[in-house]
PDB file of C-alpha atoms in Angstrom:
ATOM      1  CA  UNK A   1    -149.546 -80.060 108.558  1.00  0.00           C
ATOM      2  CA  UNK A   2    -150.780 -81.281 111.939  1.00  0.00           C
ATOM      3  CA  UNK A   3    -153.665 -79.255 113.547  1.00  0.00           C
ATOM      4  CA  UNK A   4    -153.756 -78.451 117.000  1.00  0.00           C
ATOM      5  CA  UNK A   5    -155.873 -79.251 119.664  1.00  0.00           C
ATOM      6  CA  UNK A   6    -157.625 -75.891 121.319  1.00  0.00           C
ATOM      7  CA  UNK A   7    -157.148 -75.118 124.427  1.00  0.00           C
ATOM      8  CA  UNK A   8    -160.643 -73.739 125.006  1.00  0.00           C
ATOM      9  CA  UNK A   9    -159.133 -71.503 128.080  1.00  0.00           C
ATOM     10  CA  UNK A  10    -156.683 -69.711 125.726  1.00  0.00           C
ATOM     11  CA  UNK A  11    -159.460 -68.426 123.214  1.00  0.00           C
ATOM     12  CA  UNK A  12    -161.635 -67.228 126.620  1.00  0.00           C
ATOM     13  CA  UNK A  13    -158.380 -65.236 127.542  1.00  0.00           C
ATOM     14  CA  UNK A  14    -158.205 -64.135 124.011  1.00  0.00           C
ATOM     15  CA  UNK A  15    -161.715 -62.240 124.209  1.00  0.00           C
ATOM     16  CA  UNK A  16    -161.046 -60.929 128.107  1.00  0.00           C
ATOM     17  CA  UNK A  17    -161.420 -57.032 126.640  1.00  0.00           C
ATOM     18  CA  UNK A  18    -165.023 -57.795 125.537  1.00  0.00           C
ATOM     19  CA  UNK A  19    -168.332 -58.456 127.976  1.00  0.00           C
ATOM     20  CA  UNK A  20    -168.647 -62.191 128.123  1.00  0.00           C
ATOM     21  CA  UNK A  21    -171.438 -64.375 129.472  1.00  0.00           C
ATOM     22  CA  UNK A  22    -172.303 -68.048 129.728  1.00  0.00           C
ATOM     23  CA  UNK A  23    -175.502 -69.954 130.894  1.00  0.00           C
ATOM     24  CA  UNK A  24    -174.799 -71.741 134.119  1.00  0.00           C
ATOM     25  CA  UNK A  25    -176.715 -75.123 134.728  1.00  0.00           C
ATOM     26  CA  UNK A  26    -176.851 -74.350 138.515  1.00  0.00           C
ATOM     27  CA  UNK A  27    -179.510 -73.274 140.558  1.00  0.00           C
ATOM     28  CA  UNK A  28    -178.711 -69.658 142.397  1.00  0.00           C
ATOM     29  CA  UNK A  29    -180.220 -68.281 145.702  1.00  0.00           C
ATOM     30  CA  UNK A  30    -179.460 -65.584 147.629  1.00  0.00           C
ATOM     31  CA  UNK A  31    -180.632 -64.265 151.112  1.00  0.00           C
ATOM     32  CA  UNK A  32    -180.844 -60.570 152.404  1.00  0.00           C
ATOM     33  CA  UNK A  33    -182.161 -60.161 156.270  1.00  0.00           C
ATOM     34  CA  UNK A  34    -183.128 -63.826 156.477  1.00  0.00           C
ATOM     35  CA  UNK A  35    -185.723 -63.464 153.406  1.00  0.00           C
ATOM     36  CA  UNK A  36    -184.927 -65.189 149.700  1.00  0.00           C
ATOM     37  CA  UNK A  37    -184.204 -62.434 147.354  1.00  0.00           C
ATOM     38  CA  UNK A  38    -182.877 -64.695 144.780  1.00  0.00           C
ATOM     39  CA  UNK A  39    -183.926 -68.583 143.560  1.00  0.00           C
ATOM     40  CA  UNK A  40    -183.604 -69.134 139.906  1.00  0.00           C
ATOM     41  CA  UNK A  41    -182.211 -71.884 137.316  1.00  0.00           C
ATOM     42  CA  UNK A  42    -181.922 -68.900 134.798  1.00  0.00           C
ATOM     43  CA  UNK A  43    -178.307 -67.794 135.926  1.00  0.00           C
ATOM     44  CA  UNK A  44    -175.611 -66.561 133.725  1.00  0.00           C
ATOM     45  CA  UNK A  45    -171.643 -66.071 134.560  1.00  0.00           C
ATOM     46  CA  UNK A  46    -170.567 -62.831 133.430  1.00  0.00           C
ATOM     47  CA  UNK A  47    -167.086 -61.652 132.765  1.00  0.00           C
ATOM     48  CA  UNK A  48    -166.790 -58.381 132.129  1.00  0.00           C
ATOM     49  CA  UNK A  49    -163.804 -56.789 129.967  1.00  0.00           C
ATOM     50  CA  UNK A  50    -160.619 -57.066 131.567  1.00  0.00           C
ATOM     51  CA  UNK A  51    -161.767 -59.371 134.149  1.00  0.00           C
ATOM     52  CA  UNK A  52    -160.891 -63.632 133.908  1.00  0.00           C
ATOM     53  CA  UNK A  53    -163.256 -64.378 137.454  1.00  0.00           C
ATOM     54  CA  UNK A  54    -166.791 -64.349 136.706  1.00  0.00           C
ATOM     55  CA  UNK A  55    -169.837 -62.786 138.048  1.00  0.00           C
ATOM     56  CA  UNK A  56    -173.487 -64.298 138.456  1.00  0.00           C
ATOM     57  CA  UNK A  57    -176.024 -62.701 136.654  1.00  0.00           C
ATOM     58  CA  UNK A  58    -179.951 -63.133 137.386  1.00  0.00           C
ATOM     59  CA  UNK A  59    -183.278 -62.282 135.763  1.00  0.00           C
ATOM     60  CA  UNK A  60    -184.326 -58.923 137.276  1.00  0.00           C
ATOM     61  CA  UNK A  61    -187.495 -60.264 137.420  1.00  0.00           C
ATOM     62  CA  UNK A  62    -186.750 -63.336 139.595  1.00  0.00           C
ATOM     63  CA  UNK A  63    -185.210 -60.735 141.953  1.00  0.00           C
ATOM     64  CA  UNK A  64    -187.738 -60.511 145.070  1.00  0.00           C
ATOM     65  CA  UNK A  65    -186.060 -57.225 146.321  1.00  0.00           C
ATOM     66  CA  UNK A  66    -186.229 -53.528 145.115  1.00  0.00           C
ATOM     67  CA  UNK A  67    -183.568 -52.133 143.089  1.00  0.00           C
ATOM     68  CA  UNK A  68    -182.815 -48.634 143.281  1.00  0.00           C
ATOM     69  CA  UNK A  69    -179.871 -46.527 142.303  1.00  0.00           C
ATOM     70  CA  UNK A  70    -177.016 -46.977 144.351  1.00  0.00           C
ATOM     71  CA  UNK A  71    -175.239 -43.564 145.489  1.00  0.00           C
ATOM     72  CA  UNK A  72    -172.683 -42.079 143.428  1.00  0.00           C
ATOM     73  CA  UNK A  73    -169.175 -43.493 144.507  1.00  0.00           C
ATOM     74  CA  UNK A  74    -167.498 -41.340 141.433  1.00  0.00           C
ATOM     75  CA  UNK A  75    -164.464 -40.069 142.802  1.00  0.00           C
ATOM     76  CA  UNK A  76    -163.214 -42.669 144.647  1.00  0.00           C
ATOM     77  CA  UNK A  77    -160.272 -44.798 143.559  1.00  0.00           C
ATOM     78  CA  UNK A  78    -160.885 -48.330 142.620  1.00  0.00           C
ATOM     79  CA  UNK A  79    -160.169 -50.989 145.487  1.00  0.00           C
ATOM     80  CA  UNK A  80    -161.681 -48.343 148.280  1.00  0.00           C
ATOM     81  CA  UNK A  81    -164.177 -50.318 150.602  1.00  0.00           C
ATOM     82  CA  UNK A  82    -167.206 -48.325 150.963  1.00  0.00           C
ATOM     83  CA  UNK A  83    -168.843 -49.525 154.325  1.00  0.00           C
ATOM     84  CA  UNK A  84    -172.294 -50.719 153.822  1.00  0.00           C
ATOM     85  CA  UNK A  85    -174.798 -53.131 155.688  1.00  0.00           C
ATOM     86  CA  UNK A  86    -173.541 -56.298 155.180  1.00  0.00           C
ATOM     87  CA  UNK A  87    -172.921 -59.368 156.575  1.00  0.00           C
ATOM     88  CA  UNK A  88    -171.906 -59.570 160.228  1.00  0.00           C
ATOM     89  CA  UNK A  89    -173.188 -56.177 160.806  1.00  0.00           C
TER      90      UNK A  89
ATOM     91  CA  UNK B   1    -165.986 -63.119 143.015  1.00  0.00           C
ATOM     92  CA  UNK B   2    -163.752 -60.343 141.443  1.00  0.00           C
ATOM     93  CA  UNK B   3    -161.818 -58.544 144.056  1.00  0.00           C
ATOM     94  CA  UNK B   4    -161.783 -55.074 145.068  1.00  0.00           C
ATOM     95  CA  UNK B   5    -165.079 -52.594 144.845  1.00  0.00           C
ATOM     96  CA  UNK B   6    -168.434 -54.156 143.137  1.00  0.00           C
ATOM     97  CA  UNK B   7    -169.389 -50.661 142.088  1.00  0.00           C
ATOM     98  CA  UNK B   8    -166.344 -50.273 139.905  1.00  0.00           C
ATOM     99  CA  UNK B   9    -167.434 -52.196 136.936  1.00  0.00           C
ATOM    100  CA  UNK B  10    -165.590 -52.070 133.340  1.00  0.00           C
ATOM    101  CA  UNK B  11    -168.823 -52.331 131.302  1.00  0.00           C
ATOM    102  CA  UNK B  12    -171.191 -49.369 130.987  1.00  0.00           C
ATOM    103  CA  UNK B  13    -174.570 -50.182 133.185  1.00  0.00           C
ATOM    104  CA  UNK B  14    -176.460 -48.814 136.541  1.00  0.00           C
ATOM    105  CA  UNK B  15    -175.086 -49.468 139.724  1.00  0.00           C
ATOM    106  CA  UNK B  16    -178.192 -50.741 142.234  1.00  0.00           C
ATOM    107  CA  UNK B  17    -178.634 -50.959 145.694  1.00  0.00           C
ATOM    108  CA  UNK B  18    -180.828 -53.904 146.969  1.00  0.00           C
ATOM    109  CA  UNK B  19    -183.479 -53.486 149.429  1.00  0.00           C
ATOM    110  CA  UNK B  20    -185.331 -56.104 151.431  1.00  0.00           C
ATOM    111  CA  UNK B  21    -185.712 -57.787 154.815  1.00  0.00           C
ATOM    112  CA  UNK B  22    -184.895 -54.290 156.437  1.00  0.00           C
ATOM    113  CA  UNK B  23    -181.919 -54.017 155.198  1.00  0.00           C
ATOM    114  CA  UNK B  24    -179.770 -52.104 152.656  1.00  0.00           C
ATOM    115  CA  UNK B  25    -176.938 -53.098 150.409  1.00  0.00           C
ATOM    116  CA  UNK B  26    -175.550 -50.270 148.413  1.00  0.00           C
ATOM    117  CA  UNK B  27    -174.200 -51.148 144.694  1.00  0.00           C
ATOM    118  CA  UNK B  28    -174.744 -54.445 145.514  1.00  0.00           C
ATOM    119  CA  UNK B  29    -176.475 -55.344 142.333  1.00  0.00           C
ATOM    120  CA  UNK B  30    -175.144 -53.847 139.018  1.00  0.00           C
ATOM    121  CA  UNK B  31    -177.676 -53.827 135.198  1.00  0.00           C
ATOM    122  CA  UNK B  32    -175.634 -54.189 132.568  1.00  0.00           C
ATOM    123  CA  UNK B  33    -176.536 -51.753 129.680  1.00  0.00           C
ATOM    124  CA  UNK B  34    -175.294 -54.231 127.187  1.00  0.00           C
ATOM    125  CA  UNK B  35    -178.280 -55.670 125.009  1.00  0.00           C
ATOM    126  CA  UNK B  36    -177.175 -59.532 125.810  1.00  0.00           C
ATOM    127  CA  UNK B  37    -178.351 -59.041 129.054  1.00  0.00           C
ATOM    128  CA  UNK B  38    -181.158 -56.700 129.309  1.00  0.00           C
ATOM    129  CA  UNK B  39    -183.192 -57.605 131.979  1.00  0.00           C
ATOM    130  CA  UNK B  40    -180.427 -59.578 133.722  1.00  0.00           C
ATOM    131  CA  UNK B  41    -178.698 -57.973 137.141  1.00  0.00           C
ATOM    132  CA  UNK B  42    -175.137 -59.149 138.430  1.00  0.00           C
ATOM    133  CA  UNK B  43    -175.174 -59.680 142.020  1.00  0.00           C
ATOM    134  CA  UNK B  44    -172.538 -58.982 144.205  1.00  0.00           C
ATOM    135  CA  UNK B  45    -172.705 -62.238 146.232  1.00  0.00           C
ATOM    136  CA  UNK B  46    -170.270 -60.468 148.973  1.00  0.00           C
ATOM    137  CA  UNK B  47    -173.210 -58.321 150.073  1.00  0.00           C
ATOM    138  CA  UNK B  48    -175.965 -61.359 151.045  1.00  0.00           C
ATOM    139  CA  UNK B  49    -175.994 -62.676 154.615  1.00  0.00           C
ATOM    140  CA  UNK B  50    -176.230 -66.286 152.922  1.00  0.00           C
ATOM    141  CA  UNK B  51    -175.855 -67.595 149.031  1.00  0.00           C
ATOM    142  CA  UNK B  52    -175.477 -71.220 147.743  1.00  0.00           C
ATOM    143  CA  UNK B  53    -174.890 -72.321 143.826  1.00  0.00           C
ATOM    144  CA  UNK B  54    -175.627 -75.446 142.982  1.00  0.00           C
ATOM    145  CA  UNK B  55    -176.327 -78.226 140.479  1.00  0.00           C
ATOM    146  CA  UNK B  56    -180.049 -77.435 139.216  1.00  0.00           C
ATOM    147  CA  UNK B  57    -180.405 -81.051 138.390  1.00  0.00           C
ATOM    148  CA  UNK B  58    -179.545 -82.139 142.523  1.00  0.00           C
ATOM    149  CA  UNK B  59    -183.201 -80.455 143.032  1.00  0.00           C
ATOM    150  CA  UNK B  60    -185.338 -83.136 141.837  1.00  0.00           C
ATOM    151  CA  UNK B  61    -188.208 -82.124 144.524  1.00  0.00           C
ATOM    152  CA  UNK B  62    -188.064 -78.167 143.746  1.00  0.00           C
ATOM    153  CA  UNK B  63    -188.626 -76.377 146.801  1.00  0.00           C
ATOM    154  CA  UNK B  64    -191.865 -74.854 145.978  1.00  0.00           C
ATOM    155  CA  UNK B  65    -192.959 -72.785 149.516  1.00  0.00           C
ATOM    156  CA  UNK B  66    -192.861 -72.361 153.115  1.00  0.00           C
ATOM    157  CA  UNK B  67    -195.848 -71.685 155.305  1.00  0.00           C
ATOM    158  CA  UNK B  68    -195.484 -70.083 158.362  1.00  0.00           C
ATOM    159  CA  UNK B  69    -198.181 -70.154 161.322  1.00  0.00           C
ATOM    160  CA  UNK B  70    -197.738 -66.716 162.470  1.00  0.00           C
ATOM    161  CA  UNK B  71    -196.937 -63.551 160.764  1.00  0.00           C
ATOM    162  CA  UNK B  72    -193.486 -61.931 159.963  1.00  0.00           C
ATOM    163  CA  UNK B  73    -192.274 -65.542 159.042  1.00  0.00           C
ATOM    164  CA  UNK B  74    -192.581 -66.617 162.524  1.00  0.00           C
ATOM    165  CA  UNK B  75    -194.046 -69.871 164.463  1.00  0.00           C
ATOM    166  CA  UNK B  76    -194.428 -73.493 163.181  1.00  0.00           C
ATOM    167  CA  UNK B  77    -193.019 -73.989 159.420  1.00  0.00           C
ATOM    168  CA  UNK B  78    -194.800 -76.391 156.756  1.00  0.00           C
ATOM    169  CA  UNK B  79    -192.313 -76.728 154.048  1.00  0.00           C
ATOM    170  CA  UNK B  80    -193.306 -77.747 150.302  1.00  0.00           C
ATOM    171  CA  UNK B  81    -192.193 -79.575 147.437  1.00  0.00           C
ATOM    172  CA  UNK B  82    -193.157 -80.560 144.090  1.00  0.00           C
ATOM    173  CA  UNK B  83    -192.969 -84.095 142.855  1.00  0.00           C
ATOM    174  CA  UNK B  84    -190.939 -82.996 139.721  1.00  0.00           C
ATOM    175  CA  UNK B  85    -189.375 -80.934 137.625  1.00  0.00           C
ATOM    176  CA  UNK B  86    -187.911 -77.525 138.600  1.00  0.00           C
ATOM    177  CA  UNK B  87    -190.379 -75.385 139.623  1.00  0.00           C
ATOM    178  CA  UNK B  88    -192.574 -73.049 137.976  1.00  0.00           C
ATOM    179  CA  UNK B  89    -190.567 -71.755 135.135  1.00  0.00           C
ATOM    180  CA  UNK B  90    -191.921 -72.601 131.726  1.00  0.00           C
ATOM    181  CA  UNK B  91    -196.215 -72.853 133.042  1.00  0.00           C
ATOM    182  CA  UNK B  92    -195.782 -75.592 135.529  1.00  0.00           C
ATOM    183  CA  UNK B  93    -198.047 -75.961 138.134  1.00  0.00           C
ATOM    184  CA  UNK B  94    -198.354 -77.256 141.570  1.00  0.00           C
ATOM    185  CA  UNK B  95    -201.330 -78.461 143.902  1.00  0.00           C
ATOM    186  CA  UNK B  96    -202.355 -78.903 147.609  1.00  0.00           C
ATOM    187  CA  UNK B  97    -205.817 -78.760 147.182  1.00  0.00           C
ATOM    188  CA  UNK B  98    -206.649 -80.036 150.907  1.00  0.00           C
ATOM    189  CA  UNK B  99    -204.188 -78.691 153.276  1.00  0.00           C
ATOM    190  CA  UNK B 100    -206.069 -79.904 156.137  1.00  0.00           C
ATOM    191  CA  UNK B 101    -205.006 -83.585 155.444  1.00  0.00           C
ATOM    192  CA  UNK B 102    -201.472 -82.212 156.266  1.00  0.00           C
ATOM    193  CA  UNK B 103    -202.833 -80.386 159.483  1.00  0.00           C
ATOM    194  CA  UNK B 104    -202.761 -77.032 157.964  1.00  0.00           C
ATOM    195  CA  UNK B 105    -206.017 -75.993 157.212  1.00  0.00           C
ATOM    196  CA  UNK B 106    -206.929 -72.116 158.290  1.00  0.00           C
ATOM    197  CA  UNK B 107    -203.487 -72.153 160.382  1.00  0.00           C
ATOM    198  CA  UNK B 108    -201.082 -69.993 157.961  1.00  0.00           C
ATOM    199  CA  UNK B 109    -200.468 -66.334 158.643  1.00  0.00           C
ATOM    200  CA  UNK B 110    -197.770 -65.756 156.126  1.00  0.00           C
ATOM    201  CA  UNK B 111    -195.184 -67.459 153.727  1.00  0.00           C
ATOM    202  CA  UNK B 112    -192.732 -67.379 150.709  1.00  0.00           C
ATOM    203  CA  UNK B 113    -193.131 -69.256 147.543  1.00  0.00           C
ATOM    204  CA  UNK B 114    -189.539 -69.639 145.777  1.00  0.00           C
ATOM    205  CA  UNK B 115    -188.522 -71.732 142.261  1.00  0.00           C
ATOM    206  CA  UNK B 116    -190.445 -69.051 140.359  1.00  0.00           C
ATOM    207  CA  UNK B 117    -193.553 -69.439 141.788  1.00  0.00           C
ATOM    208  CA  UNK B 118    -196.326 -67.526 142.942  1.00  0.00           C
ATOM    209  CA  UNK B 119    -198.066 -68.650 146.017  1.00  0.00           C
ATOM    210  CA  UNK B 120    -201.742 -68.590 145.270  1.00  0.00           C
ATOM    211  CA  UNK B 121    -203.617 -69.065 148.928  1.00  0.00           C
ATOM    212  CA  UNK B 122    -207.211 -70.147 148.338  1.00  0.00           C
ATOM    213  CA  UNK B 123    -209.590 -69.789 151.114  1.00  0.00           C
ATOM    214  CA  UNK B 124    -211.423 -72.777 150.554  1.00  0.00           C
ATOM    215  CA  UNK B 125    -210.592 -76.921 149.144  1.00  0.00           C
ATOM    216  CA  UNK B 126    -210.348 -77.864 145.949  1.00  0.00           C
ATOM    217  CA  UNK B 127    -208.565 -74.492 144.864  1.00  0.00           C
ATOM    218  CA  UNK B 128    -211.771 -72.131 145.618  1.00  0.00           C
ATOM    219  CA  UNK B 129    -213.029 -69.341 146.644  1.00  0.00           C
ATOM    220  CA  UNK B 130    -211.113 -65.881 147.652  1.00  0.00           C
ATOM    221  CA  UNK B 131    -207.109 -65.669 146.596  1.00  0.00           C
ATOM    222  CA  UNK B 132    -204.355 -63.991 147.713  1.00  0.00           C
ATOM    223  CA  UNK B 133    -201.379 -64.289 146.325  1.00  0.00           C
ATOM    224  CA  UNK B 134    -198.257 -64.138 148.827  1.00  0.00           C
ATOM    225  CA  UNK B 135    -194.777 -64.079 149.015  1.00  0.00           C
ATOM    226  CA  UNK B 136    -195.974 -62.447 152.400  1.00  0.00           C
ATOM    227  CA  UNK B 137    -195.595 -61.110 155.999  1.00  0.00           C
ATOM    228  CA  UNK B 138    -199.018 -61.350 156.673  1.00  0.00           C
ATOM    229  CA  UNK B 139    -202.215 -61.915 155.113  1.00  0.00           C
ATOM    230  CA  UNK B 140    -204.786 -59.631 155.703  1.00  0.00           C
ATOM    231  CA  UNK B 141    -208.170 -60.876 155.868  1.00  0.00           C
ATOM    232  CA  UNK B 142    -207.346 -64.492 154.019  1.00  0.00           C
ATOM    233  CA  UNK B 143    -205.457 -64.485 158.010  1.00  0.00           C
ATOM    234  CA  UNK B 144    -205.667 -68.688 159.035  1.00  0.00           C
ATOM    235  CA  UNK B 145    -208.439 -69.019 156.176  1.00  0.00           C
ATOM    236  CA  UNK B 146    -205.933 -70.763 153.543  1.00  0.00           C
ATOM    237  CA  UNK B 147    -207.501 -74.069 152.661  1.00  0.00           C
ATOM    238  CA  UNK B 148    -205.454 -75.060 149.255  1.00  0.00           C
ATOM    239  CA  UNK B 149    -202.333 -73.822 147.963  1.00  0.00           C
ATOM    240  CA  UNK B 150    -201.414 -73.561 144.197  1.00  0.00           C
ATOM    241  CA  UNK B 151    -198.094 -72.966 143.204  1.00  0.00           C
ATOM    242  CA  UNK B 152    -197.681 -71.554 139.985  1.00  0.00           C
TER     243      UNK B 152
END
């Protein structure tokens, strides 16, 4: 019997239900209002279940902002644009 | 980025809205309840005015701090680097322990510190007397008395 090569994109498609994360050799830096709320070399890609485009993920703690509960958007139909400050505004 | 609403996520976790620099992103930020990533945050990098990504390795002279002669991040800049490594993570340390060879002695009135380092502001050379510690719009009384700066 001849074995296979893996495709190693196949068997990330085959686990897209479950929560999936990866360390990412790549520095990450964000800016809110002109002030560095992110800069860290800790980042991880995070797919979450269902999804195949990733997400960064940061250490809360090299986070320079506060984090407080976001208002409740329950209700609301996925794919709705709340508006929020954001760039350009 | 994943299209359509960053508050709709498909993992149980809190939605977070960021604060800072004045401003307010709602469910920018989202804390995933899973135990893989407790005390990690996914960031919606939509909702920044400005993100980068890039090779950690390309930062061979980690961008340690930048001084600012007036307050509110205003006036002249003095930017710093280290000589190595990656910044602060993992007990690394950095020095300017005379920062009036550079021209900047009792001149800064606020700055940031970034690589995972706190900006420790001493009032006098060779890394004495009073601290303050700033990631900062101003500095209180340690105002244009910084002598030596250690990053760490």
């Amino acid at each position: 019997m001849t074995a296979m090569a893996l495709r190693l994109g196949h068997r990330l498609l085959r686990n897209v239900g479950e929560l999936r994360w990866e360390p990412t050799a790549k520095r990450v830096s964000a800016q809110v209002g002109g002030r560095t709320v992110v800069s860290t070399s800790r980042a991880r890609l995070v797919w979450e279940p269902g999804r195949v485009v990733p997400y960064y993920a940061v250490p809360e703690e090299d986070v320079d902002a506060d984090l407080a509960p976001a208002p409740d958007f329950a209700g609301e139909e996925p794919g709705f644009v709340s508006s929020r400050t954001g760039p350009g505004s | 980025m994943t299209p359509g609403r960053f508050d709709y996520h498909t993992t149980d976790g809190d939605v977070l809205t960021i604060r800072a620099g004045g401003r307010e992103l709602p469910a920018a930020a989202f804390r995933p309840a899973d135990p893989d990533l407790a005390w990690y945050v996914v960031l919606d990098f939509d909702a920044p005015d400005a993100q980068v990504s890039c090779p950690v390795g390309v930062a061979t002279n980690p961008l340690l701090g930048i001084e600012y002669k007036d307050s509110s991040y205003r006036g002249s800049t003095w930017t710093l680097y280290g000589t190595s490594g990656s910044g602060c993570y993992s007990g690394v340390s950095y020095g300017f322990y005379h920062i009036s060879r550079f021209g900047w002695g009792d001149t800064i009135s606020s700055a940031k510190a970034f690589s995972g380092c706190t900006g420790v502001h001493h009032e006098d050379g060779d890394a004495s007397g009073s601290t303050y510690n700033c990631t900062c719009s101003s500095m209180g009384v340690m105002n244009d008395e910084t002598s030596a700066i250690i990053f760490r």
